[in-house]
Amino acid sequence: MEAVRWAHGNPPSKKARPQASDYDQTIETLINLAVRRFFVKIYKIYGFPDTATATSWAQQAWTSTCKTANKRFSEVDSERIVRAIVTRASSARTHLRDKIRKMVCDIYRFNMDASKKSTKDTNIKLYNYLREGKPMRFCYKNWDDGGSAALPTGLNEPAIIFRGLQAELFKNHADIGIEFHAEFNPLPLPTIALMLTILEYGIESWRDGVYNADHAFTEKLYHSRYTEHLKQVNEWAALNEEVCIKIRSSMFKRILRLGNIQLNTGNIVGVALSNEARDRARAEMATRTGETDSENEG
């Protein structure tokens, strides 16, 4: 049984929120390793877990980390450490939020210099355009009709998803996505839903035609949006499960290519949609195998 050692010699106040920095470097390192496992659960299973679920995941992460390190702590000490892990849940989302928020302006061509009314009006028009339809245009890879009135294609494959995940989770071999790459191949549906939710937040920062840096990404505001996106991606996947798995495996491989990451991963086989969007998505899947990356990445 390991004895807990505190960073400053004495334990913090019982009223203080538990955090990894309360402990000495060895235990703090173990906690941070467990947090990585905990984050994987959030990305892969559900982006906004309730307290009971988050606690269960944190306990699993801490137990696995201690087992790997051949460490064992008392139940009382572990209970406090688990609470320290749970407090980090929002960080799993905000790290991705920060990456996506920076990309929205460039990828969707919002104009930061909105001092002129005409520029502001153009930004508002773009904001409204991206939110057209069900699912909304920003959920698609090919979202811009270029004035041709063409319908969007590539549902749930917007380029910003790949760029955001690569920048935050797959930048190098020390990142979570690389360490736990098997958990992300094929790219999980809840991961896609979370990225669409964060993308919606980033676009809503332009609602008034000027960038609102104070627009908050809170669980209160965006948990319900997440459940809508999750419902939509699950319905999309059910249209053709085999093809969708292959598409999501290709999505994972694209993220690796963006970061020039080489892995021996092997080959994997195998908002509710409107009726019109469902039919288009089903028809589009019928023309794809999902196995090749030559299907116009965009």
PDB file of C-alpha atoms in Angstrom:
ATOM      1  CA  MET A   1       0.000   0.000   0.000  1.00  0.00           C
ATOM      2  CA  GLU A   2       1.452   3.341  -1.104  1.00  0.00           C
ATOM      3  CA  ALA A   3       1.488   6.306   1.251  1.00  0.00           C
ATOM      4  CA  VAL A   4       0.162   9.570  -0.155  1.00  0.00           C
ATOM      5  CA  ARG A   5       2.756  12.328  -0.239  1.00  0.00           C
ATOM      6  CA  TRP A   6       1.645  15.941  -0.504  1.00  0.00           C
ATOM      7  CA  ALA A   7       3.250  18.612  -2.649  1.00  0.00           C
ATOM      8  CA  HIS A   8       3.774  21.001   0.260  1.00  0.00           C
ATOM      9  CA  GLY A   9       4.179  18.527   3.078  1.00  0.00           C
ATOM     10  CA  ASN A  10       0.695  18.929   4.543  1.00  0.00           C
ATOM     11  CA  PRO A  11      -2.688  17.971   3.054  1.00  0.00           C
ATOM     12  CA  PRO A  12      -4.827  20.805   1.679  1.00  0.00           C
ATOM     13  CA  SER A  13      -8.011  21.903   3.394  1.00  0.00           C
ATOM     14  CA  LYS A  14     -10.835  19.373   3.220  1.00  0.00           C
ATOM     15  CA  LYS A  15     -12.974  22.122   1.689  1.00  0.00           C
ATOM     16  CA  ALA A  16     -10.520  22.667  -1.167  1.00  0.00           C
ATOM     17  CA  ARG A  17     -11.294  21.131  -4.540  1.00  0.00           C
ATOM     18  CA  PRO A  18      -8.981  18.149  -5.108  1.00  0.00           C
ATOM     19  CA  GLN A  19      -6.418  18.616  -7.857  1.00  0.00           C
ATOM     20  CA  ALA A  20      -3.355  16.792  -9.131  1.00  0.00           C
ATOM     21  CA  SER A  21      -0.984  19.523  -7.961  1.00  0.00           C
ATOM     22  CA  ASP A  22      -1.927  18.757  -4.340  1.00  0.00           C
ATOM     23  CA  TYR A  23       0.334  15.706  -4.515  1.00  0.00           C
ATOM     24  CA  ASP A  24       4.033  15.078  -4.939  1.00  0.00           C
ATOM     25  CA  GLN A  25       5.436  14.695  -8.436  1.00  0.00           C
ATOM     26  CA  THR A  26       5.112  10.902  -8.578  1.00  0.00           C
ATOM     27  CA  ILE A  27       1.426  10.852  -7.679  1.00  0.00           C
ATOM     28  CA  GLU A  28       0.687  13.936  -9.761  1.00  0.00           C
ATOM     29  CA  THR A  29       2.176  12.159 -12.766  1.00  0.00           C
ATOM     30  CA  LEU A  30      -0.005   9.108 -12.113  1.00  0.00           C
ATOM     31  CA  ILE A  31      -3.100  11.308 -11.859  1.00  0.00           C
ATOM     32  CA  ASN A  32      -2.295  13.050 -15.129  1.00  0.00           C
ATOM     33  CA  LEU A  33      -1.842   9.679 -16.819  1.00  0.00           C
ATOM     34  CA  ALA A  34      -5.239   8.604 -15.476  1.00  0.00           C
ATOM     35  CA  VAL A  35      -6.769  11.841 -16.762  1.00  0.00           C
ATOM     36  CA  ARG A  36      -5.680  10.871 -20.271  1.00  0.00           C
ATOM     37  CA  ARG A  37      -7.558   7.575 -19.967  1.00  0.00           C
ATOM     38  CA  PHE A  38     -10.535   9.485 -18.565  1.00  0.00           C
ATOM     39  CA  PHE A  39     -10.520  11.891 -21.509  1.00  0.00           C
ATOM     40  CA  VAL A  40     -10.620   8.971 -23.939  1.00  0.00           C
ATOM     41  CA  LYS A  41     -13.909   7.873 -22.347  1.00  0.00           C
ATOM     42  CA  ILE A  42     -15.360  11.351 -22.863  1.00  0.00           C
ATOM     43  CA  TYR A  43     -14.255  11.513 -26.481  1.00  0.00           C
ATOM     44  CA  LYS A  44     -15.242   7.955 -27.368  1.00  0.00           C
ATOM     45  CA  ILE A  45     -18.373   7.216 -25.313  1.00  0.00           C
ATOM     46  CA  TYR A  46     -20.173  10.415 -24.305  1.00  0.00           C
ATOM     47  CA  GLY A  47     -19.059  14.030 -24.402  1.00  0.00           C
ATOM     48  CA  PHE A  48     -21.057  15.297 -21.417  1.00  0.00           C
ATOM     49  CA  PRO A  49     -21.170  12.518 -18.787  1.00  0.00           C
ATOM     50  CA  ASP A  50     -23.224  13.017 -15.635  1.00  0.00           C
ATOM     51  CA  THR A  51     -21.457  12.954 -12.269  1.00  0.00           C
ATOM     52  CA  ALA A  52     -22.082   9.275 -11.586  1.00  0.00           C
ATOM     53  CA  THR A  53     -20.818   8.234 -15.013  1.00  0.00           C
ATOM     54  CA  ALA A  54     -17.802  10.528 -14.827  1.00  0.00           C
ATOM     55  CA  THR A  55     -16.925   9.157 -11.386  1.00  0.00           C
ATOM     56  CA  SER A  56     -17.148   5.590 -12.669  1.00  0.00           C
ATOM     57  CA  TRP A  57     -14.912   6.403 -15.629  1.00  0.00           C
ATOM     58  CA  ALA A  58     -12.427   8.222 -13.418  1.00  0.00           C
ATOM     59  CA  GLN A  59     -12.307   5.241 -11.062  1.00  0.00           C
ATOM     60  CA  GLN A  60     -11.647   2.891 -13.969  1.00  0.00           C
ATOM     61  CA  ALA A  61      -8.928   5.187 -15.291  1.00  0.00           C
ATOM     62  CA  TRP A  62      -7.236   5.468 -11.889  1.00  0.00           C
ATOM     63  CA  THR A  63      -7.408   1.715 -11.271  1.00  0.00           C
ATOM     64  CA  SER A  64      -5.919   0.937 -14.690  1.00  0.00           C
ATOM     65  CA  THR A  65      -3.154   3.497 -14.243  1.00  0.00           C
ATOM     66  CA  CYS A  66      -2.210   2.174 -10.806  1.00  0.00           C
ATOM     67  CA  LYS A  67      -2.225  -1.397 -12.089  1.00  0.00           C
ATOM     68  CA  THR A  68       0.084  -0.476 -14.957  1.00  0.00           C
ATOM     69  CA  ALA A  69       2.438   1.338 -12.559  1.00  0.00           C
ATOM     70  CA  ASN A  70       2.188  -1.454  -9.962  1.00  0.00           C
ATOM     71  CA  LYS A  71       0.926   1.014  -7.346  1.00  0.00           C
ATOM     72  CA  ARG A  72      -1.818   0.628  -4.771  1.00  0.00           C
ATOM     73  CA  PHE A  73      -3.408   3.325  -2.621  1.00  0.00           C
ATOM     74  CA  SER A  74      -5.958   3.205   0.162  1.00  0.00           C
ATOM     75  CA  GLU A  75      -9.638   3.519  -0.675  1.00  0.00           C
ATOM     76  CA  VAL A  76      -9.820   6.890   1.089  1.00  0.00           C
ATOM     77  CA  ASP A  77      -6.828   8.289  -0.795  1.00  0.00           C
ATOM     78  CA  SER A  78      -8.075   6.913  -4.106  1.00  0.00           C
ATOM     79  CA  GLU A  79     -11.529   8.407  -3.559  1.00  0.00           C
ATOM     80  CA  ARG A  80     -10.051  11.895  -3.296  1.00  0.00           C
ATOM     81  CA  ILE A  81      -7.849  11.321  -6.334  1.00  0.00           C
ATOM     82  CA  VAL A  82     -10.838  10.139  -8.360  1.00  0.00           C
ATOM     83  CA  ARG A  83     -12.622  13.383  -7.514  1.00  0.00           C
ATOM     84  CA  ALA A  84      -9.563  15.272  -8.738  1.00  0.00           C
ATOM     85  CA  ILE A  85      -9.805  13.426 -12.044  1.00  0.00           C
ATOM     86  CA  VAL A  86     -13.540  14.131 -12.407  1.00  0.00           C
ATOM     87  CA  THR A  87     -12.966  17.882 -12.033  1.00  0.00           C
ATOM     88  CA  ARG A  88     -10.973  17.783 -15.266  1.00  0.00           C
ATOM     89  CA  ALA A  89     -13.936  16.633 -17.401  1.00  0.00           C
ATOM     90  CA  SER A  90     -14.662  20.046 -18.891  1.00  0.00           C
ATOM     91  CA  SER A  91     -11.011  20.386 -19.946  1.00  0.00           C
ATOM     92  CA  ALA A  92     -11.464  17.495 -22.374  1.00  0.00           C
ATOM     93  CA  ARG A  93     -13.971  19.642 -24.241  1.00  0.00           C
ATOM     94  CA  THR A  94     -12.396  23.076 -23.843  1.00  0.00           C
ATOM     95  CA  HIS A  95      -9.060  21.953 -25.290  1.00  0.00           C
ATOM     96  CA  LEU A  96     -10.853  20.979 -28.493  1.00  0.00           C
ATOM     97  CA  ARG A  97     -12.990  24.112 -28.316  1.00  0.00           C
ATOM     98  CA  ASP A  98      -9.918  26.326 -28.339  1.00  0.00           C
ATOM     99  CA  LYS A  99      -8.520  24.603 -31.417  1.00  0.00           C
ATOM    100  CA  ILE A 100     -11.771  24.760 -33.387  1.00  0.00           C
ATOM    101  CA  ARG A 101     -12.557  28.355 -32.447  1.00  0.00           C
ATOM    102  CA  LYS A 102      -9.286  29.506 -34.005  1.00  0.00           C
ATOM    103  CA  MET A 103      -9.986  27.625 -37.239  1.00  0.00           C
ATOM    104  CA  VAL A 104     -13.578  28.712 -37.895  1.00  0.00           C
ATOM    105  CA  CYS A 105     -12.680  32.167 -39.195  1.00  0.00           C
ATOM    106  CA  ASP A 106     -10.183  30.920 -41.798  1.00  0.00           C
ATOM    107  CA  ILE A 107     -12.017  27.799 -42.946  1.00  0.00           C
ATOM    108  CA  TYR A 108     -15.428  29.430 -43.323  1.00  0.00           C
ATOM    109  CA  ARG A 109     -14.082  32.830 -44.413  1.00  0.00           C
ATOM    110  CA  PHE A 110     -15.594  35.038 -41.733  1.00  0.00           C
ATOM    111  CA  ASN A 111     -14.074  38.532 -41.836  1.00  0.00           C
ATOM    112  CA  MET A 112     -12.529  39.659 -38.544  1.00  0.00           C
ATOM    113  CA  ASP A 113     -12.526  43.295 -39.667  1.00  0.00           C
ATOM    114  CA  ALA A 114     -16.242  43.937 -39.312  1.00  0.00           C
ATOM    115  CA  SER A 115     -15.969  47.680 -38.761  1.00  0.00           C
ATOM    116  CA  LYS A 116     -18.012  48.280 -41.920  1.00  0.00           C
ATOM    117  CA  LYS A 117     -21.701  47.472 -41.947  1.00  0.00           C
ATOM    118  CA  SER A 118     -21.345  45.711 -45.290  1.00  0.00           C
ATOM    119  CA  THR A 119     -18.717  43.360 -43.837  1.00  0.00           C
ATOM    120  CA  LYS A 120     -20.847  42.698 -40.789  1.00  0.00           C
ATOM    121  CA  ASP A 121     -23.842  41.944 -43.005  1.00  0.00           C
ATOM    122  CA  THR A 122     -21.732  39.532 -45.067  1.00  0.00           C
ATOM    123  CA  ASN A 123     -20.693  37.705 -41.895  1.00  0.00           C
ATOM    124  CA  ILE A 124     -24.311  37.438 -40.762  1.00  0.00           C
ATOM    125  CA  LYS A 125     -25.322  36.106 -44.178  1.00  0.00           C
ATOM    126  CA  LEU A 126     -22.576  33.469 -43.968  1.00  0.00           C
ATOM    127  CA  TYR A 127     -23.612  32.561 -40.432  1.00  0.00           C
ATOM    128  CA  ASN A 128     -27.216  32.024 -41.536  1.00  0.00           C
ATOM    129  CA  TYR A 129     -26.116  30.096 -44.620  1.00  0.00           C
ATOM    130  CA  LEU A 130     -24.013  27.667 -42.580  1.00  0.00           C
ATOM    131  CA  ARG A 131     -27.013  26.978 -40.364  1.00  0.00           C
ATOM    132  CA  GLU A 132     -29.398  26.172 -43.214  1.00  0.00           C
ATOM    133  CA  GLY A 133     -31.022  22.768 -43.405  1.00  0.00           C
ATOM    134  CA  LYS A 134     -31.383  19.732 -41.206  1.00  0.00           C
ATOM    135  CA  PRO A 135     -28.643  18.725 -40.604  1.00  0.00           C
ATOM    136  CA  MET A 136     -27.186  22.197 -41.025  1.00  0.00           C
ATOM    137  CA  ARG A 137     -24.693  22.946 -43.796  1.00  0.00           C
ATOM    138  CA  PHE A 138     -21.710  23.094 -41.461  1.00  0.00           C
ATOM    139  CA  CYS A 139     -22.188  19.355 -40.797  1.00  0.00           C
ATOM    140  CA  TYR A 140     -21.090  18.588 -44.365  1.00  0.00           C
ATOM    141  CA  LYS A 141     -17.712  18.341 -46.069  1.00  0.00           C
ATOM    142  CA  ASN A 142     -18.962  20.101 -49.193  1.00  0.00           C
ATOM    143  CA  TRP A 143     -21.151  22.773 -47.652  1.00  0.00           C
ATOM    144  CA  ASP A 144     -20.745  25.674 -50.109  1.00  0.00           C
ATOM    145  CA  ASP A 145     -22.858  25.495 -53.252  1.00  0.00           C
ATOM    146  CA  GLY A 146     -20.940  28.392 -54.824  1.00  0.00           C
ATOM    147  CA  GLY A 147     -24.203  29.992 -55.853  1.00  0.00           C
ATOM    148  CA  SER A 148     -25.306  26.917 -57.796  1.00  0.00           C
ATOM    149  CA  ALA A 149     -28.031  25.914 -55.325  1.00  0.00           C
ATOM    150  CA  ALA A 150     -26.404  22.470 -55.117  1.00  0.00           C
ATOM    151  CA  LEU A 151     -27.182  20.381 -52.061  1.00  0.00           C
ATOM    152  CA  PRO A 152     -24.352  19.776 -49.564  1.00  0.00           C
ATOM    153  CA  THR A 153     -22.547  16.420 -49.569  1.00  0.00           C
ATOM    154  CA  GLY A 154     -20.196  14.544 -47.270  1.00  0.00           C
ATOM    155  CA  LEU A 155     -22.409  14.472 -44.185  1.00  0.00           C
ATOM    156  CA  ASN A 156     -20.445  14.462 -40.911  1.00  0.00           C
ATOM    157  CA  GLU A 157     -17.106  14.889 -42.705  1.00  0.00           C
ATOM    158  CA  PRO A 158     -16.323  18.637 -42.534  1.00  0.00           C
ATOM    159  CA  ALA A 159     -12.591  19.244 -42.895  1.00  0.00           C
ATOM    160  CA  ILE A 160     -12.430  21.226 -39.671  1.00  0.00           C
ATOM    161  CA  ILE A 161     -13.184  18.058 -37.677  1.00  0.00           C
ATOM    162  CA  PHE A 162     -10.012  16.409 -38.936  1.00  0.00           C
ATOM    163  CA  ARG A 163      -7.887  19.508 -38.466  1.00  0.00           C
ATOM    164  CA  GLY A 164      -9.159  20.111 -34.944  1.00  0.00           C
ATOM    165  CA  LEU A 165      -8.624  16.531 -33.809  1.00  0.00           C
ATOM    166  CA  GLN A 166      -5.181  16.407 -35.395  1.00  0.00           C
ATOM    167  CA  ALA A 167      -4.119  19.655 -33.737  1.00  0.00           C
ATOM    168  CA  GLU A 168      -5.294  18.618 -30.265  1.00  0.00           C
ATOM    169  CA  LEU A 169      -5.154  14.818 -30.055  1.00  0.00           C
ATOM    170  CA  PHE A 170      -2.875  13.661 -32.876  1.00  0.00           C
ATOM    171  CA  LYS A 171      -0.103  16.237 -33.109  1.00  0.00           C
ATOM    172  CA  ASN A 172       2.706  13.866 -32.156  1.00  0.00           C
ATOM    173  CA  HIS A 173       3.330  10.430 -30.660  1.00  0.00           C
ATOM    174  CA  ALA A 174       2.953  11.773 -27.111  1.00  0.00           C
ATOM    175  CA  ASP A 175      -0.665  12.821 -27.666  1.00  0.00           C
ATOM    176  CA  ILE A 176      -3.759  10.994 -26.434  1.00  0.00           C
ATOM    177  CA  GLY A 177      -4.953  10.072 -29.900  1.00  0.00           C
ATOM    178  CA  ILE A 178      -1.693   8.329 -30.706  1.00  0.00           C
ATOM    179  CA  GLU A 179      -1.280   6.592 -27.357  1.00  0.00           C
ATOM    180  CA  PHE A 180      -4.843   5.273 -27.511  1.00  0.00           C
ATOM    181  CA  HIS A 181      -5.136   5.081 -31.288  1.00  0.00           C
ATOM    182  CA  ALA A 182      -7.084   1.822 -31.183  1.00  0.00           C
ATOM    183  CA  GLU A 183      -9.894   3.681 -29.391  1.00  0.00           C
ATOM    184  CA  PHE A 184     -10.237   6.139 -32.278  1.00  0.00           C
ATOM    185  CA  ASN A 185     -10.170   3.764 -35.237  1.00  0.00           C
ATOM    186  CA  PRO A 186     -12.726   3.894 -36.738  1.00  0.00           C
ATOM    187  CA  LEU A 187     -13.463   7.439 -35.591  1.00  0.00           C
ATOM    188  CA  PRO A 188     -16.186   7.026 -32.924  1.00  0.00           C
ATOM    189  CA  LEU A 189     -19.622   8.475 -33.567  1.00  0.00           C
ATOM    190  CA  PRO A 190     -19.637  10.320 -30.198  1.00  0.00           C
ATOM    191  CA  THR A 191     -16.322  11.945 -31.194  1.00  0.00           C
ATOM    192  CA  ILE A 192     -17.873  13.192 -34.428  1.00  0.00           C
ATOM    193  CA  ALA A 193     -20.924  14.464 -32.524  1.00  0.00           C
ATOM    194  CA  LEU A 194     -18.733  16.320 -30.029  1.00  0.00           C
ATOM    195  CA  MET A 195     -16.746  17.965 -32.813  1.00  0.00           C
ATOM    196  CA  LEU A 196     -19.943  19.044 -34.580  1.00  0.00           C
ATOM    197  CA  THR A 197     -21.180  20.523 -31.300  1.00  0.00           C
ATOM    198  CA  ILE A 198     -17.955  22.470 -30.831  1.00  0.00           C
ATOM    199  CA  LEU A 199     -18.095  23.575 -34.461  1.00  0.00           C
ATOM    200  CA  GLU A 200     -21.638  24.837 -33.932  1.00  0.00           C
ATOM    201  CA  TYR A 201     -20.363  26.809 -30.947  1.00  0.00           C
ATOM    202  CA  GLY A 202     -17.549  28.302 -33.022  1.00  0.00           C
ATOM    203  CA  ILE A 203     -19.945  29.400 -35.746  1.00  0.00           C
ATOM    204  CA  GLU A 204     -22.380  30.849 -33.211  1.00  0.00           C
ATOM    205  CA  SER A 205     -19.589  33.135 -32.024  1.00  0.00           C
ATOM    206  CA  TRP A 206     -20.315  35.021 -35.272  1.00  0.00           C
ATOM    207  CA  ARG A 207     -24.076  35.270 -34.797  1.00  0.00           C
ATOM    208  CA  ASP A 208     -24.095  39.089 -34.765  1.00  0.00           C
ATOM    209  CA  GLY A 209     -21.656  39.522 -37.647  1.00  0.00           C
ATOM    210  CA  VAL A 210     -18.670  40.272 -35.427  1.00  0.00           C
ATOM    211  CA  TYR A 211     -16.578  37.772 -33.540  1.00  0.00           C
ATOM    212  CA  ASN A 212     -17.780  37.418 -29.947  1.00  0.00           C
ATOM    213  CA  ALA A 213     -14.791  36.272 -27.896  1.00  0.00           C
ATOM    214  CA  ASP A 214     -16.994  36.117 -24.790  1.00  0.00           C
ATOM    215  CA  HIS A 215     -19.413  33.572 -26.229  1.00  0.00           C
ATOM    216  CA  ALA A 216     -19.231  30.703 -23.734  1.00  0.00           C
ATOM    217  CA  PHE A 217     -19.070  26.990 -24.426  1.00  0.00           C
ATOM    218  CA  THR A 218     -20.942  25.691 -21.394  1.00  0.00           C
ATOM    219  CA  GLU A 219     -22.540  22.359 -20.615  1.00  0.00           C
ATOM    220  CA  LYS A 220     -25.815  24.150 -19.891  1.00  0.00           C
ATOM    221  CA  LEU A 221     -25.917  25.626 -23.381  1.00  0.00           C
ATOM    222  CA  TYR A 222     -24.390  22.853 -25.459  1.00  0.00           C
ATOM    223  CA  HIS A 223     -25.200  19.505 -23.849  1.00  0.00           C
ATOM    224  CA  SER A 224     -28.580  19.479 -25.578  1.00  0.00           C
ATOM    225  CA  ARG A 225     -26.920  20.390 -28.888  1.00  0.00           C
ATOM    226  CA  TYR A 226     -24.576  17.447 -28.396  1.00  0.00           C
ATOM    227  CA  THR A 227     -27.459  15.017 -27.908  1.00  0.00           C
ATOM    228  CA  GLU A 228     -29.022  16.297 -31.136  1.00  0.00           C
ATOM    229  CA  HIS A 229     -25.801  15.803 -33.081  1.00  0.00           C
ATOM    230  CA  LEU A 230     -25.285  12.375 -31.523  1.00  0.00           C
ATOM    231  CA  LYS A 231     -28.782  11.326 -32.574  1.00  0.00           C
ATOM    232  CA  GLN A 232     -28.084  12.517 -36.092  1.00  0.00           C
ATOM    233  CA  VAL A 233     -24.726  10.714 -36.470  1.00  0.00           C
ATOM    234  CA  ASN A 234     -26.184   7.490 -35.075  1.00  0.00           C
ATOM    235  CA  GLU A 235     -29.010   7.665 -37.594  1.00  0.00           C
ATOM    236  CA  TRP A 236     -26.479   8.366 -40.343  1.00  0.00           C
ATOM    237  CA  ALA A 237     -24.421   5.329 -39.308  1.00  0.00           C
ATOM    238  CA  ALA A 238     -27.486   3.096 -39.313  1.00  0.00           C
ATOM    239  CA  LEU A 239     -28.175   3.866 -42.982  1.00  0.00           C
ATOM    240  CA  ASN A 240     -25.361   1.508 -44.000  1.00  0.00           C
ATOM    241  CA  GLU A 241     -23.336   0.273 -41.046  1.00  0.00           C
ATOM    242  CA  GLU A 242     -20.610  -1.495 -43.028  1.00  0.00           C
ATOM    243  CA  VAL A 243     -19.890   1.452 -45.299  1.00  0.00           C
ATOM    244  CA  CYS A 244     -20.055   3.898 -42.396  1.00  0.00           C
ATOM    245  CA  ILE A 245     -17.432   1.926 -40.461  1.00  0.00           C
ATOM    246  CA  LYS A 246     -15.141   2.071 -43.471  1.00  0.00           C
ATOM    247  CA  ILE A 247     -15.776   5.801 -43.908  1.00  0.00           C
ATOM    248  CA  ARG A 248     -14.941   6.426 -40.257  1.00  0.00           C
ATOM    249  CA  SER A 249     -11.802   4.318 -40.551  1.00  0.00           C
ATOM    250  CA  SER A 250     -10.769   6.483 -43.514  1.00  0.00           C
ATOM    251  CA  MET A 251     -11.523   9.571 -41.416  1.00  0.00           C
ATOM    252  CA  PHE A 252      -9.129   8.298 -38.749  1.00  0.00           C
ATOM    253  CA  LYS A 253      -6.420   7.657 -41.342  1.00  0.00           C
ATOM    254  CA  ARG A 254      -6.871  11.141 -42.747  1.00  0.00           C
ATOM    255  CA  ILE A 255      -6.210  12.620 -39.307  1.00  0.00           C
ATOM    256  CA  LEU A 256      -2.974  10.631 -39.131  1.00  0.00           C
ATOM    257  CA  ARG A 257      -1.903  11.904 -42.547  1.00  0.00           C
ATOM    258  CA  LEU A 258      -2.515  15.501 -41.526  1.00  0.00           C
ATOM    259  CA  GLY A 259       0.019  15.014 -38.731  1.00  0.00           C
ATOM    260  CA  ASN A 260       2.377  12.839 -40.782  1.00  0.00           C
ATOM    261  CA  ILE A 261       1.843  10.088 -38.216  1.00  0.00           C
ATOM    262  CA  GLN A 262       2.711   6.530 -39.212  1.00  0.00           C
ATOM    263  CA  LEU A 263       0.963   3.722 -37.343  1.00  0.00           C
ATOM    264  CA  ASN A 264       0.532   0.037 -38.029  1.00  0.00           C
ATOM    265  CA  THR A 265      -3.206   0.111 -37.325  1.00  0.00           C
ATOM    266  CA  GLY A 266      -4.265  -2.693 -39.638  1.00  0.00           C
ATOM    267  CA  ASN A 267      -7.366  -2.662 -41.767  1.00  0.00           C
ATOM    268  CA  ILE A 268     -10.860  -2.401 -40.344  1.00  0.00           C
ATOM    269  CA  VAL A 269     -13.609  -4.020 -42.417  1.00  0.00           C
ATOM    270  CA  GLY A 270     -16.657  -4.388 -41.912  1.00  0.00           C
ATOM    271  CA  VAL A 271     -30.326  16.638 -34.861  1.00  0.00           C
ATOM    272  CA  ALA A 272     -32.384  13.889 -36.341  1.00  0.00           C
ATOM    273  CA  LEU A 273     -32.059  13.667 -40.082  1.00  0.00           C
ATOM    274  CA  SER A 274     -34.829  15.117 -42.169  1.00  0.00           C
ATOM    275  CA  ASN A 275     -36.391  12.684 -44.647  1.00  0.00           C
ATOM    276  CA  GLU A 276     -34.758  14.521 -47.526  1.00  0.00           C
ATOM    277  CA  ALA A 277     -31.317  14.540 -45.873  1.00  0.00           C
ATOM    278  CA  ARG A 278     -31.661  10.869 -44.939  1.00  0.00           C
ATOM    279  CA  ASP A 279     -32.466   9.908 -48.524  1.00  0.00           C
ATOM    280  CA  ARG A 280     -29.540  11.921 -49.878  1.00  0.00           C
ATOM    281  CA  ALA A 281     -27.124  10.433 -47.337  1.00  0.00           C
ATOM    282  CA  ARG A 282     -28.314   6.909 -48.116  1.00  0.00           C
ATOM    283  CA  ALA A 283     -27.941   7.535 -51.850  1.00  0.00           C
ATOM    284  CA  GLU A 284     -24.476   9.000 -51.343  1.00  0.00           C
ATOM    285  CA  MET A 285     -23.367   6.009 -49.268  1.00  0.00           C
ATOM    286  CA  ALA A 286     -24.604   3.725 -52.033  1.00  0.00           C
ATOM    287  CA  THR A 287     -22.026   5.267 -54.381  1.00  0.00           C
ATOM    288  CA  ARG A 288     -19.156   4.876 -51.920  1.00  0.00           C
ATOM    289  CA  THR A 289     -17.166   1.988 -50.535  1.00  0.00           C
ATOM    290  CA  GLY A 290     -15.596   4.014 -47.731  1.00  0.00           C
ATOM    291  CA  GLU A 291     -12.374   2.070 -48.292  1.00  0.00           C
ATOM    292  CA  THR A 292     -10.413   4.534 -50.381  1.00  0.00           C
ATOM    293  CA  ASP A 293      -9.067   7.965 -49.541  1.00  0.00           C
ATOM    294  CA  SER A 294      -9.398   9.038 -53.176  1.00  0.00           C
ATOM    295  CA  GLU A 295     -13.046  10.007 -52.722  1.00  0.00           C
ATOM    296  CA  ASN A 296     -12.264  13.729 -52.883  1.00  0.00           C
ATOM    297  CA  GLU A 297     -11.236  14.723 -49.377  1.00  0.00           C
ATOM    298  CA  GLY A 298     -12.088  18.379 -49.923  1.00  0.00           C
TER     299      GLY A 298
END
